[in-house]
């Protein structure tokens, strides 16, 4: 169920990228799709009533392995969030420069390049 | 296998060093000299190092962590072939930028981004881990987005935004595919996943494969996904265009695609790849015919030549794969040379429009001659390298009894010849109306172009038995699934 919501969020992001005409809305669409993926990744490692994946002294190893959540997706998501930040920053920087040149965020009016 | 991490570490360090030195050294002249010196030094050292990887195989564990716990680098024939090509082109492009980038400000950021892009591409061809592959793809692409917008003119920003939207879409798909693979197998190591997959493929894995392939198709600009390329590649400064068309679309697109589909998924029904190749080849060259902007014309030819590479790889016979890989090497050499030529013309005349040029051969002999060599190569005339790789691909088509493919490949080649006859006629021959007083470009630019032009001739020698066994055959064998699994004991 929760995975389906993830896919819906991803689809919302894709809709934003493909159908919106405003540069900022396209960037938001990309961010939504990116976060849907991060959510998906983090859910892959999640367990109900899971504990933090840190082994302390005197803990039963077998029980720990059964209840601890998978730490790898968390590491992946951290990396992915940082990359997403870099992309968003560059996106917005370019969008600002485009606004300076064209005076608009509307992609139908930003058409100096021809096919 | 000690040298492997250096391909990623050295350019990263170089990018840091150049920006750091610029904030420390106050003398302007020394600063500019140091920028050029270190950029050339780092790419030159990488180029020299890449030759030592030829003929070697092995796995390097980062931090000593053995898979599945750690990330590993994998070196085999295909990786070393790609390493040589990437570092060769990056060296030539850096030498070319010494003079060319004087037209722009902030050279230090240019070199830093350039070296980051090289680090990303070297990482992509070396890595043996899915998530690591994604990270390196992002490093290379983010720096290329910034480099496309480097001039910050209206068109360049627009092209960069378009490129970014398409590129980010591709990486989102790739990450999605990787997430699904992780949910299925619980590991990210490419060799181990490839081992798991030898039993058979279920629908979920097929979906993940589909997502990955869509991502790599966008990166490689195969025809239904090509819309960003003719905008992005011409907008970048010329040495960056040479890198983008010469190696970026190949290492991020073709190499990753081939590695995933042949080595990891042991994908055998590769004929769809050949069909896409044919479509790219014909559509690309037809769109190129009508262009009057020289760099845009070259960008469309990149799409078309990627089609040849995919056709060779898609036929799947050993001969076809060798042809495809050989064409990959050749294309990166002559296409970078052509982009550098267009940069040299732009440096002197400040125009990219073919109609405004004319008779440049008499005033810029070096540019004219090297461009003639590259044009003959790309159109497939002997004795240049393009002839031999196209010949092998066509022979492979005939050998595999796909006669229709062979005919289309020949048609594509003829159209390419027509298009480059146009370039030569408009730019270098004909009447010299406006450009009687310009000179040849400075030494470093000439050096890079002459070097690449000589390679256009010399790489034909790769087909001689000795070089073939040292360089091309290991790359072809590396695509065999058993060979890939065997790397990790």
Coordinates of C-alpha atoms in Angstrom, one line a residue:
Chain A
X1 CA 0.0 0.0 0.0
X2 CA 2.6 2.5 1.1
X3 CA 4.7 1.6 -2.0
X4 CA 1.8 2.5 -4.2
X5 CA 1.7 5.9 -2.6
X6 CA 5.4 6.2 -3.4
X7 CA 4.7 5.5 -7.0
X8 CA 1.8 8.0 -7.0
X9 CA 4.2 10.7 -5.6
X10 CA 6.7 9.7 -8.3
X11 CA 4.0 10.1 -11.0
X12 CA 3.1 13.5 -9.6
X13 CA 6.7 14.5 -10.0
X14 CA 6.9 13.3 -13.6
X15 CA 3.6 15.1 -14.3
X16 CA 5.3 18.3 -13.0
X17 CA 8.3 17.8 -15.2
X18 CA 6.4 17.0 -18.4
X19 CA 3.3 19.2 -18.3
X20 CA 4.2 22.4 -16.4
X21 CA 5.3 25.4 -18.3
X22 CA 6.9 27.3 -15.5
X23 CA 10.6 26.7 -14.9
X24 CA 10.2 26.7 -11.1
X25 CA 7.3 24.2 -11.3
X26 CA 9.5 21.9 -13.4
X27 CA 12.2 22.1 -10.7
X28 CA 9.6 21.4 -8.1
X29 CA 8.4 18.4 -10.1
X30 CA 11.9 17.1 -10.2
X31 CA 12.3 17.5 -6.5
X32 CA 9.0 15.6 -5.8
X33 CA 10.1 12.7 -8.0
X34 CA 13.5 12.7 -6.3
X35 CA 11.9 12.6 -2.8
X36 CA 9.5 9.9 -3.9
X37 CA 12.5 7.8 -4.7
X38 CA 14.2 8.6 -1.5
X39 CA 11.1 7.5 0.4
X40 CA 11.0 4.3 -1.7
X41 CA 14.6 3.5 -0.8
X42 CA 14.2 4.2 2.9
X43 CA 11.0 2.0 2.9
X44 CA 13.0 -0.9 1.5
X45 CA 15.0 -1.1 4.6
X46 CA 12.1 -0.5 7.0
X47 CA 10.7 -3.1 9.4
X48 CA 7.7 -2.7 11.7
X49 CA 8.8 -2.0 15.2
X50 CA 12.4 -2.1 14.0
X51 CA 15.2 -0.8 16.1
X52 CA 18.2 1.4 15.2
X53 CA 20.9 -0.7 13.5
X54 CA 23.5 -0.1 16.2
X55 CA 24.8 -3.1 18.0
X56 CA 25.5 -2.4 21.7
X57 CA 27.1 -4.7 24.2
X58 CA 25.2 -7.7 25.6
X59 CA 22.6 -7.7 22.8
X60 CA 21.3 -10.9 21.5
X61 CA 22.8 -11.1 18.0
X62 CA 20.1 -13.2 16.4
X63 CA 17.3 -11.0 17.8
X64 CA 19.2 -7.9 16.7
X65 CA 19.5 -9.2 13.1
X66 CA 15.8 -9.9 13.1
X67 CA 14.6 -6.5 14.4
X68 CA 17.1 -4.0 13.3
X69 CA 16.3 -2.0 10.1
X70 CA 18.5 -2.3 7.1
X71 CA 21.1 0.5 7.4
X72 CA 22.4 0.4 3.8
X73 CA 19.3 2.2 2.2
X74 CA 19.7 4.9 4.8
X75 CA 23.3 5.5 3.7
X76 CA 22.1 5.5 0.1
X77 CA 19.4 8.0 0.8
X78 CA 21.8 10.3 2.5
X79 CA 24.0 10.3 -0.6
X80 CA 21.0 10.7 -2.9
X81 CA 19.7 13.7 -0.8
X82 CA 23.1 15.4 -1.1
X83 CA 23.1 14.9 -4.9
X84 CA 19.5 16.1 -5.1
X85 CA 20.6 19.3 -3.3
X86 CA 23.4 19.9 -5.7
X87 CA 21.1 19.4 -8.7
X88 CA 18.4 21.7 -7.2
X89 CA 21.0 24.4 -6.5
X90 CA 22.3 24.3 -10.0
X91 CA 18.8 24.2 -11.4
X92 CA 17.7 27.3 -9.5
X93 CA 20.9 29.1 -10.3
X94 CA 20.3 28.5 -14.0
X95 CA 16.7 29.5 -13.7
X96 CA 17.6 32.8 -12.1
X97 CA 20.1 33.5 -14.9
X98 CA 17.4 32.6 -17.5
X99 CA 15.1 35.1 -15.8
X100 CA 17.7 37.8 -16.1
X101 CA 18.1 37.2 -19.8
X102 CA 14.5 36.5 -20.9
X103 CA 12.5 38.2 -18.2
X104 CA 10.1 35.3 -17.9
X105 CA 9.9 31.8 -16.4
X106 CA 7.5 30.6 -19.1
X107 CA 9.2 27.9 -21.3
X108 CA 6.9 28.6 -24.2
X109 CA 8.5 32.1 -24.4
X110 CA 12.1 30.9 -23.9
X111 CA 12.7 29.7 -27.4
X112 CA 15.8 31.1 -28.9
X113 CA 17.1 27.7 -29.9
X114 CA 15.4 26.1 -32.9
X115 CA 15.2 22.5 -33.9
Chain B
X1 CA 46.0 -3.1 -9.6
X2 CA 47.4 -0.2 -7.6
X3 CA 46.7 2.4 -10.3
X4 CA 42.9 2.0 -10.4
X5 CA 41.8 4.5 -7.7
X6 CA 44.2 7.2 -9.1
X7 CA 41.9 7.6 -12.1
X8 CA 39.3 9.0 -9.8
X9 CA 41.5 10.5 -7.0
X10 CA 43.9 12.5 -9.3
X11 CA 41.3 14.6 -11.2
X12 CA 39.3 15.2 -7.9
X13 CA 42.5 16.4 -6.3
X14 CA 43.4 18.5 -9.3
X15 CA 40.0 20.2 -9.3
X16 CA 40.5 21.1 -5.6
X17 CA 44.1 22.2 -6.2
X18 CA 43.4 24.6 -9.0
X19 CA 40.6 26.4 -7.1
X20 CA 42.7 26.4 -4.0
X21 CA 45.8 27.9 -5.6
X22 CA 43.7 30.6 -7.2
X23 CA 42.7 31.8 -3.8
X24 CA 46.2 31.7 -2.4
X25 CA 48.5 33.0 -5.2
X26 CA 48.0 36.8 -5.7
X27 CA 50.1 37.4 -8.8
X28 CA 47.8 37.2 -11.8
X29 CA 50.3 36.0 -14.3
X30 CA 51.6 33.2 -12.1
X31 CA 48.0 32.2 -11.3
X32 CA 47.0 31.9 -14.9
X33 CA 50.2 29.9 -15.6
X34 CA 49.5 27.5 -12.7
X35 CA 45.9 26.9 -13.9
X36 CA 47.0 25.8 -17.3
X37 CA 50.0 24.0 -16.0
X38 CA 48.2 21.8 -13.4
X39 CA 45.2 21.1 -15.7
X40 CA 47.6 19.9 -18.4
X41 CA 49.7 18.0 -15.9
X42 CA 46.8 16.1 -14.4
X43 CA 45.2 15.1 -17.6
X44 CA 48.6 14.3 -19.1
X45 CA 49.5 12.0 -16.2
X46 CA 46.1 10.3 -16.4
X47 CA 46.6 9.8 -20.1
X48 CA 50.0 8.2 -19.5
X49 CA 48.6 6.1 -16.6
X50 CA 45.7 4.8 -18.8
X51 CA 48.2 3.0 -21.0
X52 CA 49.4 0.9 -18.1
X53 CA 45.9 -0.6 -17.7
X54 CA 46.0 -2.2 -21.1
X55 CA 46.0 -5.9 -21.0
X56 CA 45.4 -6.0 -17.2
X57 CA 42.4 -7.4 -15.3
X58 CA 41.5 -7.3 -11.7
X59 CA 39.4 -6.0 -8.8
X60 CA 40.3 -3.3 -6.4
X61 CA 38.5 -3.2 -3.0
X62 CA 38.1 0.4 -1.7
X63 CA 39.3 0.5 1.9
X64 CA 40.0 -3.2 1.8
X65 CA 36.3 -4.1 2.3
X66 CA 35.5 -7.2 0.4
X67 CA 32.1 -7.3 -1.5
X68 CA 29.2 -7.5 -0.7
X69 CA 30.2 -5.2 2.1
X70 CA 32.4 -2.7 0.3
X71 CA 32.6 -1.0 -3.0
X72 CA 34.9 -2.4 -5.6
X73 CA 36.5 -1.1 -8.8
X74 CA 36.7 -3.6 -11.7
X75 CA 39.2 -3.3 -14.5
X76 CA 38.8 -5.4 -17.6
X77 CA 39.5 -5.1 -21.3
X78 CA 36.4 -2.9 -22.0
X79 CA 37.2 -0.6 -19.0
X80 CA 40.8 -0.1 -20.0
X81 CA 39.7 0.7 -23.6
X82 CA 37.3 3.3 -22.3
X83 CA 40.0 4.7 -19.9
X84 CA 42.4 5.3 -22.7
X85 CA 39.8 7.0 -24.9
X86 CA 38.5 9.3 -22.1
X87 CA 41.9 10.4 -21.0
X88 CA 43.2 10.9 -24.5
X89 CA 40.4 13.2 -25.4
X90 CA 40.5 15.0 -22.1
X91 CA 44.2 15.6 -22.5
X92 CA 43.8 17.0 -26.0
X93 CA 40.8 19.2 -25.0
X94 CA 42.8 20.6 -22.1
X95 CA 45.7 21.5 -24.3
X96 CA 43.3 23.1 -26.7
X97 CA 41.6 25.1 -23.9
X98 CA 44.9 26.8 -22.8
X99 CA 44.4 29.4 -25.6
X100 CA 40.8 28.9 -26.4
X101 CA 39.4 29.6 -22.9
X102 CA 41.1 33.1 -22.9
X103 CA 37.9 34.3 -24.4
X104 CA 36.0 33.5 -21.3
X105 CA 36.4 34.6 -17.7
X106 CA 36.9 32.4 -14.6
X107 CA 39.2 29.9 -16.2
X108 CA 39.8 28.2 -12.8
X109 CA 36.2 27.2 -12.5
X110 CA 36.3 25.8 -16.0
X111 CA 39.3 23.6 -15.2
X112 CA 37.8 22.5 -11.9
X113 CA 34.5 21.5 -13.5
X114 CA 36.4 19.9 -16.4
X115 CA 38.5 17.7 -14.1
X116 CA 35.4 16.8 -12.0
X117 CA 33.8 15.6 -15.3
X118 CA 36.8 13.5 -16.1
X119 CA 36.8 12.0 -12.5
X120 CA 33.1 11.1 -13.0
X121 CA 33.7 9.4 -16.3
X122 CA 36.7 7.5 -15.1
X123 CA 34.6 6.4 -12.2
X124 CA 31.8 5.2 -14.3
X125 CA 34.0 3.0 -16.4
X126 CA 35.8 1.5 -13.4
X127 CA 33.1 1.0 -10.8
X128 CA 31.7 -2.4 -10.0
X129 CA 28.8 -1.2 -7.8
X130 CA 25.4 0.0 -8.9
X131 CA 25.0 2.8 -6.5
X132 CA 28.6 4.0 -7.0
X133 CA 27.8 4.0 -10.8
X134 CA 24.8 6.3 -10.1
X135 CA 27.0 8.6 -8.0
X136 CA 29.7 8.9 -10.7
X137 CA 27.1 9.4 -13.4
X138 CA 25.8 12.3 -11.3
X139 CA 29.3 13.8 -10.8
X140 CA 30.0 13.7 -14.5
X141 CA 26.6 15.0 -15.5
X142 CA 26.3 17.9 -13.0
X143 CA 29.7 19.2 -14.0
X144 CA 28.6 18.9 -17.7
X145 CA 25.4 20.8 -17.0
X146 CA 27.4 23.6 -15.5
X147 CA 30.0 23.5 -18.4
X148 CA 27.2 23.8 -21.0
X149 CA 26.0 27.0 -19.4
X150 CA 29.6 28.3 -19.0
X151 CA 29.2 31.2 -21.4
X152 CA 25.9 32.3 -19.6
X153 CA 24.4 33.7 -22.9
X154 CA 20.7 33.3 -23.3
X155 CA 20.9 30.3 -25.6
X156 CA 23.5 28.5 -23.5
X157 CA 21.4 28.8 -20.4
X158 CA 18.3 27.6 -22.2
X159 CA 20.2 24.6 -23.6
X160 CA 21.7 23.8 -20.2
X161 CA 18.2 23.9 -18.6
X162 CA 16.8 21.6 -21.3
X163 CA 19.8 19.3 -20.9
X164 CA 19.4 19.3 -17.1
X165 CA 15.8 18.3 -17.2
X166 CA 16.5 15.4 -19.5
X167 CA 19.6 14.4 -17.7
X168 CA 17.9 14.5 -14.3
X169 CA 15.0 12.5 -15.7
X170 CA 17.5 9.9 -16.8
X171 CA 19.3 9.7 -13.5
X172 CA 16.0 9.5 -11.6
X173 CA 15.1 6.5 -13.8
X174 CA 18.5 4.9 -13.2
X175 CA 18.2 5.4 -9.4
X176 CA 14.7 3.9 -9.5
X177 CA 16.0 0.8 -11.3
X178 CA 18.8 0.4 -8.8
X179 CA 16.4 0.7 -5.9
X180 CA 14.2 -2.1 -7.3
X181 CA 17.3 -4.3 -7.9
X182 CA 18.3 -3.7 -4.3
X183 CA 14.9 -4.6 -3.0
X184 CA 15.1 -7.9 -5.0
X185 CA 18.7 -9.0 -4.2
X186 CA 19.7 -7.0 -1.1
X187 CA 23.1 -6.3 -2.7
X188 CA 24.5 -3.7 -5.0
X189 CA 27.6 -5.3 -6.4
X190 CA 27.3 -5.7 -10.1
X191 CA 29.3 -9.0 -10.4
X192 CA 27.3 -10.6 -7.5
X193 CA 24.0 -9.5 -9.0
X194 CA 25.1 -10.9 -12.3
X195 CA 25.8 -14.2 -10.6
X196 CA 22.3 -14.2 -9.1
X197 CA 20.8 -13.5 -12.5
X198 CA 22.3 -16.5 -14.3
X199 CA 19.3 -18.6 -13.2
X200 CA 16.7 -16.5 -15.0
X201 CA 15.0 -13.2 -14.9
X202 CA 11.6 -12.5 -13.3
X203 CA 9.2 -9.6 -14.2
X204 CA 10.4 -7.3 -11.4
X205 CA 14.0 -7.5 -12.5
X206 CA 12.9 -7.0 -16.1
X207 CA 11.1 -3.8 -15.0
X208 CA 14.3 -2.6 -13.2
X209 CA 16.3 -3.4 -16.4
X210 CA 13.8 -1.5 -18.5
X211 CA 14.1 1.6 -16.2
X212 CA 17.9 1.4 -16.3
X213 CA 18.0 1.1 -20.1
X214 CA 15.6 4.1 -20.6
X215 CA 18.0 6.1 -18.4
X216 CA 21.1 5.1 -20.4
X217 CA 19.3 5.7 -23.7
X218 CA 18.6 9.3 -22.6
X219 CA 22.2 9.7 -21.7
X220 CA 23.4 8.2 -25.0
X221 CA 20.9 10.3 -27.0
X222 CA 19.5 7.4 -29.0
X223 CA 16.9 8.7 -31.3
X224 CA 13.6 8.8 -29.5
X225 CA 15.4 10.4 -26.6
X226 CA 17.8 12.7 -28.5
X227 CA 16.1 16.1 -28.3
X228 CA 18.5 17.6 -25.8
X229 CA 21.8 16.8 -27.6
X230 CA 21.6 19.2 -30.6
X231 CA 21.0 22.0 -28.2
X232 CA 23.4 21.1 -25.4
X233 CA 26.5 20.1 -27.4
X234 CA 26.8 23.2 -29.6
X235 CA 26.2 25.6 -26.7
X236 CA 29.2 24.5 -24.7
X237 CA 32.7 26.0 -25.3
X238 CA 34.4 24.0 -28.1
X239 CA 36.7 21.8 -26.0
X240 CA 33.7 20.9 -23.8
X241 CA 31.7 20.1 -26.9
X242 CA 34.6 17.8 -27.9
X243 CA 34.4 16.1 -24.5
X244 CA 30.6 15.8 -24.5
X245 CA 30.3 14.4 -28.0
X246 CA 33.6 12.6 -27.9
X247 CA 33.4 10.7 -24.6
X248 CA 30.6 11.7 -22.3
X249 CA 27.7 10.2 -24.2
X250 CA 29.8 7.1 -24.7
X251 CA 31.0 6.5 -21.2
X252 CA 27.7 7.5 -19.5
X253 CA 25.4 6.1 -22.2
X254 CA 26.9 3.4 -24.4
X255 CA 29.4 2.0 -22.0
X256 CA 27.0 1.8 -19.1
X257 CA 24.3 0.4 -21.3
X258 CA 26.6 -2.3 -22.7
X259 CA 27.9 -3.1 -19.3
X260 CA 24.5 -3.5 -17.7
X261 CA 22.8 -5.3 -20.6
X262 CA 25.6 -7.7 -21.7
X263 CA 27.7 -8.2 -18.5
X264 CA 25.1 -8.0 -15.8
X265 CA 21.8 -9.1 -17.4
X266 CA 23.4 -11.3 -20.0
X267 CA 20.9 -9.9 -22.4
X268 CA 20.9 -11.8 -25.6
X269 CA 18.0 -10.6 -27.8
X270 CA 20.0 -7.6 -28.7
X271 CA 18.4 -7.0 -32.1
X272 CA 16.2 -4.2 -30.7
X273 CA 19.4 -2.4 -30.0
X274 CA 20.4 -2.8 -33.7
X275 CA 17.0 -1.4 -34.8
X276 CA 17.4 1.6 -32.6
X277 CA 20.9 2.0 -34.0
X278 CA 19.6 2.1 -37.5
X279 CA 16.9 4.6 -36.7
X280 CA 19.4 6.9 -34.9
X281 CA 21.9 6.6 -37.7
X282 CA 19.4 7.6 -40.4
X283 CA 17.4 10.2 -38.5
X284 CA 20.6 11.9 -37.1
X285 CA 22.2 12.2 -40.5
X286 CA 19.0 13.4 -42.2
X287 CA 18.6 16.2 -39.6
X288 CA 22.2 17.1 -40.0
X289 CA 22.0 17.6 -43.7
X290 CA 19.9 20.7 -43.4
X291 CA 21.9 22.5 -40.7
X292 CA 23.8 25.7 -41.4
X293 CA 25.3 26.0 -37.9
X294 CA 28.5 24.0 -37.9
X295 CA 28.4 22.9 -34.3
X296 CA 24.8 21.9 -34.5
X297 CA 25.5 19.9 -37.6
X298 CA 28.3 18.1 -35.8
X299 CA 26.0 17.4 -32.9
X300 CA 23.4 15.7 -35.2
X301 CA 26.2 13.6 -36.6
X302 CA 27.0 12.5 -33.1
X303 CA 23.5 11.0 -32.9
X304 CA 24.1 9.3 -36.2
X305 CA 27.5 7.8 -35.3
X306 CA 26.2 6.6 -32.0
X307 CA 23.7 4.7 -34.2
X308 CA 26.6 2.9 -35.9
X309 CA 28.1 1.9 -32.6
X310 CA 24.8 0.5 -31.3
X311 CA 24.3 -1.3 -34.6
X312 CA 27.7 -3.0 -34.3
X313 CA 27.1 -3.9 -30.6
X314 CA 23.5 -4.9 -31.3
X315 CA 24.3 -7.5 -34.0
X316 CA 26.1 -9.3 -31.1
X317 CA 28.5 -11.4 -33.1
X318 CA 32.2 -11.0 -32.1
X319 CA 33.0 -9.2 -35.3
X320 CA 30.1 -6.8 -34.8
X321 CA 31.1 -6.0 -31.2
X322 CA 34.7 -5.4 -32.3
X323 CA 33.4 -3.1 -35.1
X324 CA 31.2 -1.2 -32.6
X325 CA 34.0 -0.7 -30.1
X326 CA 36.4 0.3 -32.8
X327 CA 34.0 2.8 -34.1
X328 CA 33.6 4.1 -30.6
X329 CA 37.3 4.8 -30.4
X330 CA 37.4 6.3 -33.9
X331 CA 34.3 8.4 -33.4
X332 CA 35.6 10.0 -30.2
X333 CA 38.8 10.9 -32.0
X334 CA 37.4 12.4 -35.2
X335 CA 34.4 14.0 -33.6
X336 CA 36.5 15.7 -30.9
X337 CA 38.8 16.9 -33.7
X338 CA 35.9 18.3 -35.7
X339 CA 34.5 20.2 -32.6
X340 CA 38.0 21.6 -31.9
X341 CA 38.1 22.7 -35.6
X342 CA 34.8 24.5 -35.2
X343 CA 36.2 26.1 -32.0
X344 CA 39.3 27.2 -34.0
X345 CA 37.1 28.8 -36.6
X346 CA 35.0 30.5 -33.9
X347 CA 38.2 31.7 -32.2
X348 CA 39.2 33.7 -35.3
X349 CA 35.9 34.6 -37.0
X350 CA 33.4 34.6 -34.1
X351 CA 30.8 32.9 -36.2
X352 CA 29.4 29.4 -36.3
X353 CA 27.3 30.0 -39.4
X354 CA 28.6 28.1 -42.5
X355 CA 27.2 30.7 -44.9
X356 CA 29.4 33.5 -43.4
X357 CA 32.6 31.5 -43.7
X358 CA 34.4 30.6 -46.9
X359 CA 37.9 30.1 -48.2
X360 CA 39.3 29.6 -44.7
X361 CA 41.7 26.9 -46.0
X362 CA 44.1 29.5 -47.4
X363 CA 44.3 31.6 -44.2
X364 CA 44.1 28.8 -41.7
X365 CA 46.0 25.9 -43.3
X366 CA 46.4 23.8 -40.1
X367 CA 42.7 24.0 -39.2
X368 CA 41.8 23.3 -42.8
X369 CA 44.0 20.3 -43.2
X370 CA 43.1 18.6 -39.9
X371 CA 39.4 19.3 -40.5
X372 CA 39.7 17.6 -43.9
X373 CA 41.3 14.6 -42.3
X374 CA 38.5 14.4 -39.8
X375 CA 35.8 14.9 -42.4
X376 CA 37.2 12.1 -44.5
X377 CA 37.4 9.9 -41.4
X378 CA 33.8 10.4 -40.4
X379 CA 32.5 9.9 -44.0
X380 CA 34.4 6.6 -44.1
X381 CA 37.0 7.1 -46.8
X382 CA 40.2 5.0 -46.8
X383 CA 42.9 5.1 -45.4
X384 CA 41.3 6.9 -42.4
X385 CA 40.1 5.0 -39.3
X386 CA 36.4 5.7 -39.9
X387 CA 36.5 3.6 -43.1
X388 CA 37.8 0.5 -41.4
X389 CA 35.3 0.6 -38.5
X390 CA 32.4 1.1 -40.8
X391 CA 33.7 -1.6 -43.0
X392 CA 33.8 -4.0 -40.1
X393 CA 30.3 -3.1 -39.0
X394 CA 29.0 -3.6 -42.5
X395 CA 30.8 -6.9 -42.9
X396 CA 29.4 -8.1 -39.5
X397 CA 25.9 -7.3 -40.8
X398 CA 26.5 -9.3 -43.9
X399 CA 28.1 -12.1 -41.9
X400 CA 25.1 -12.3 -39.6
X401 CA 22.8 -12.2 -42.8
X402 CA 21.2 -8.9 -41.9
X403 CA 21.5 -7.5 -45.4
X404 CA 19.0 -4.8 -44.9
X405 CA 21.1 -3.4 -42.0
X406 CA 24.2 -3.4 -44.2
X407 CA 22.3 -1.4 -46.9
X408 CA 21.1 1.2 -44.3
X409 CA 24.6 1.5 -42.9
X410 CA 26.0 2.3 -46.4
X411 CA 23.2 4.8 -47.1
X412 CA 24.0 6.5 -43.8
X413 CA 27.7 6.7 -44.7
X414 CA 26.9 8.2 -48.1
X415 CA 24.6 10.8 -46.5
X416 CA 27.4 11.6 -44.0
X417 CA 29.8 12.2 -46.9
X418 CA 27.3 14.5 -48.6
X419 CA 26.9 16.5 -45.4
X420 CA 30.7 16.9 -44.8
X421 CA 31.3 17.8 -48.5
X422 CA 28.9 20.7 -47.7
X423 CA 31.0 21.7 -44.6
X424 CA 34.2 21.6 -46.5
X425 CA 32.9 23.6 -49.4
X426 CA 31.2 26.3 -47.3
X427 CA 33.9 26.7 -44.7
X428 CA 37.3 26.0 -46.2
X429 CA 37.0 26.2 -49.9
X430 CA 35.0 28.5 -52.1
X431 CA 35.5 32.3 -52.2
X432 CA 37.1 34.1 -49.3
X433 CA 35.0 37.2 -48.9
X434 CA 35.3 38.4 -45.4
X435 CA 38.3 36.7 -43.8
X436 CA 41.4 37.8 -45.6
X437 CA 43.2 39.3 -42.6
X438 CA 42.9 36.5 -40.0
X439 CA 45.8 34.3 -38.9
X440 CA 46.2 30.7 -37.9
X441 CA 45.2 29.9 -34.3
X442 CA 47.8 29.9 -31.6
X443 CA 50.3 27.0 -31.1
X444 CA 48.5 24.9 -28.4
X445 CA 45.3 24.8 -30.3
X446 CA 47.2 23.7 -33.5
X447 CA 49.1 21.1 -31.4
X448 CA 45.9 19.5 -30.1
X449 CA 44.3 19.4 -33.6
X450 CA 47.4 18.0 -35.3
X451 CA 47.8 15.3 -32.7
X452 CA 44.2 14.2 -33.1
X453 CA 44.5 14.3 -36.9
X454 CA 47.6 12.0 -36.8
X455 CA 45.6 9.7 -34.5
X456 CA 42.8 9.6 -37.2
X457 CA 45.4 7.9 -39.4
X458 CA 47.3 5.9 -36.8
X459 CA 44.3 4.2 -35.1
X460 CA 43.7 2.4 -38.4
X461 CA 46.7 0.4 -37.3
X462 CA 44.7 -1.0 -34.3
X463 CA 43.4 -3.6 -36.7
X464 CA 46.8 -5.2 -37.2
X465 CA 46.9 -8.5 -35.4
X466 CA 49.3 -7.4 -32.6
X467 CA 47.4 -4.3 -31.6
X468 CA 44.1 -6.1 -32.1
X469 CA 45.0 -8.8 -29.6
X470 CA 46.3 -6.3 -27.1
X471 CA 43.5 -3.8 -27.2
X472 CA 40.3 -4.7 -29.1
X473 CA 39.9 -8.4 -28.4
X474 CA 40.1 -8.2 -24.6
X475 CA 37.4 -5.6 -24.7
X476 CA 35.2 -7.8 -26.8
X477 CA 35.8 -10.8 -24.6
X478 CA 35.1 -8.7 -21.5
X479 CA 31.4 -8.5 -22.6
X480 CA 31.2 -12.3 -22.1
X481 CA 29.2 -13.0 -19.0
X482 CA 31.4 -15.8 -17.7
X483 CA 34.5 -13.6 -18.0
X484 CA 32.8 -10.9 -15.9
X485 CA 31.7 -13.2 -13.1
X486 CA 35.1 -14.8 -13.1
X487 CA 36.7 -11.5 -12.0
X488 CA 35.5 -11.8 -8.5
X489 CA 36.5 -15.0 -6.7

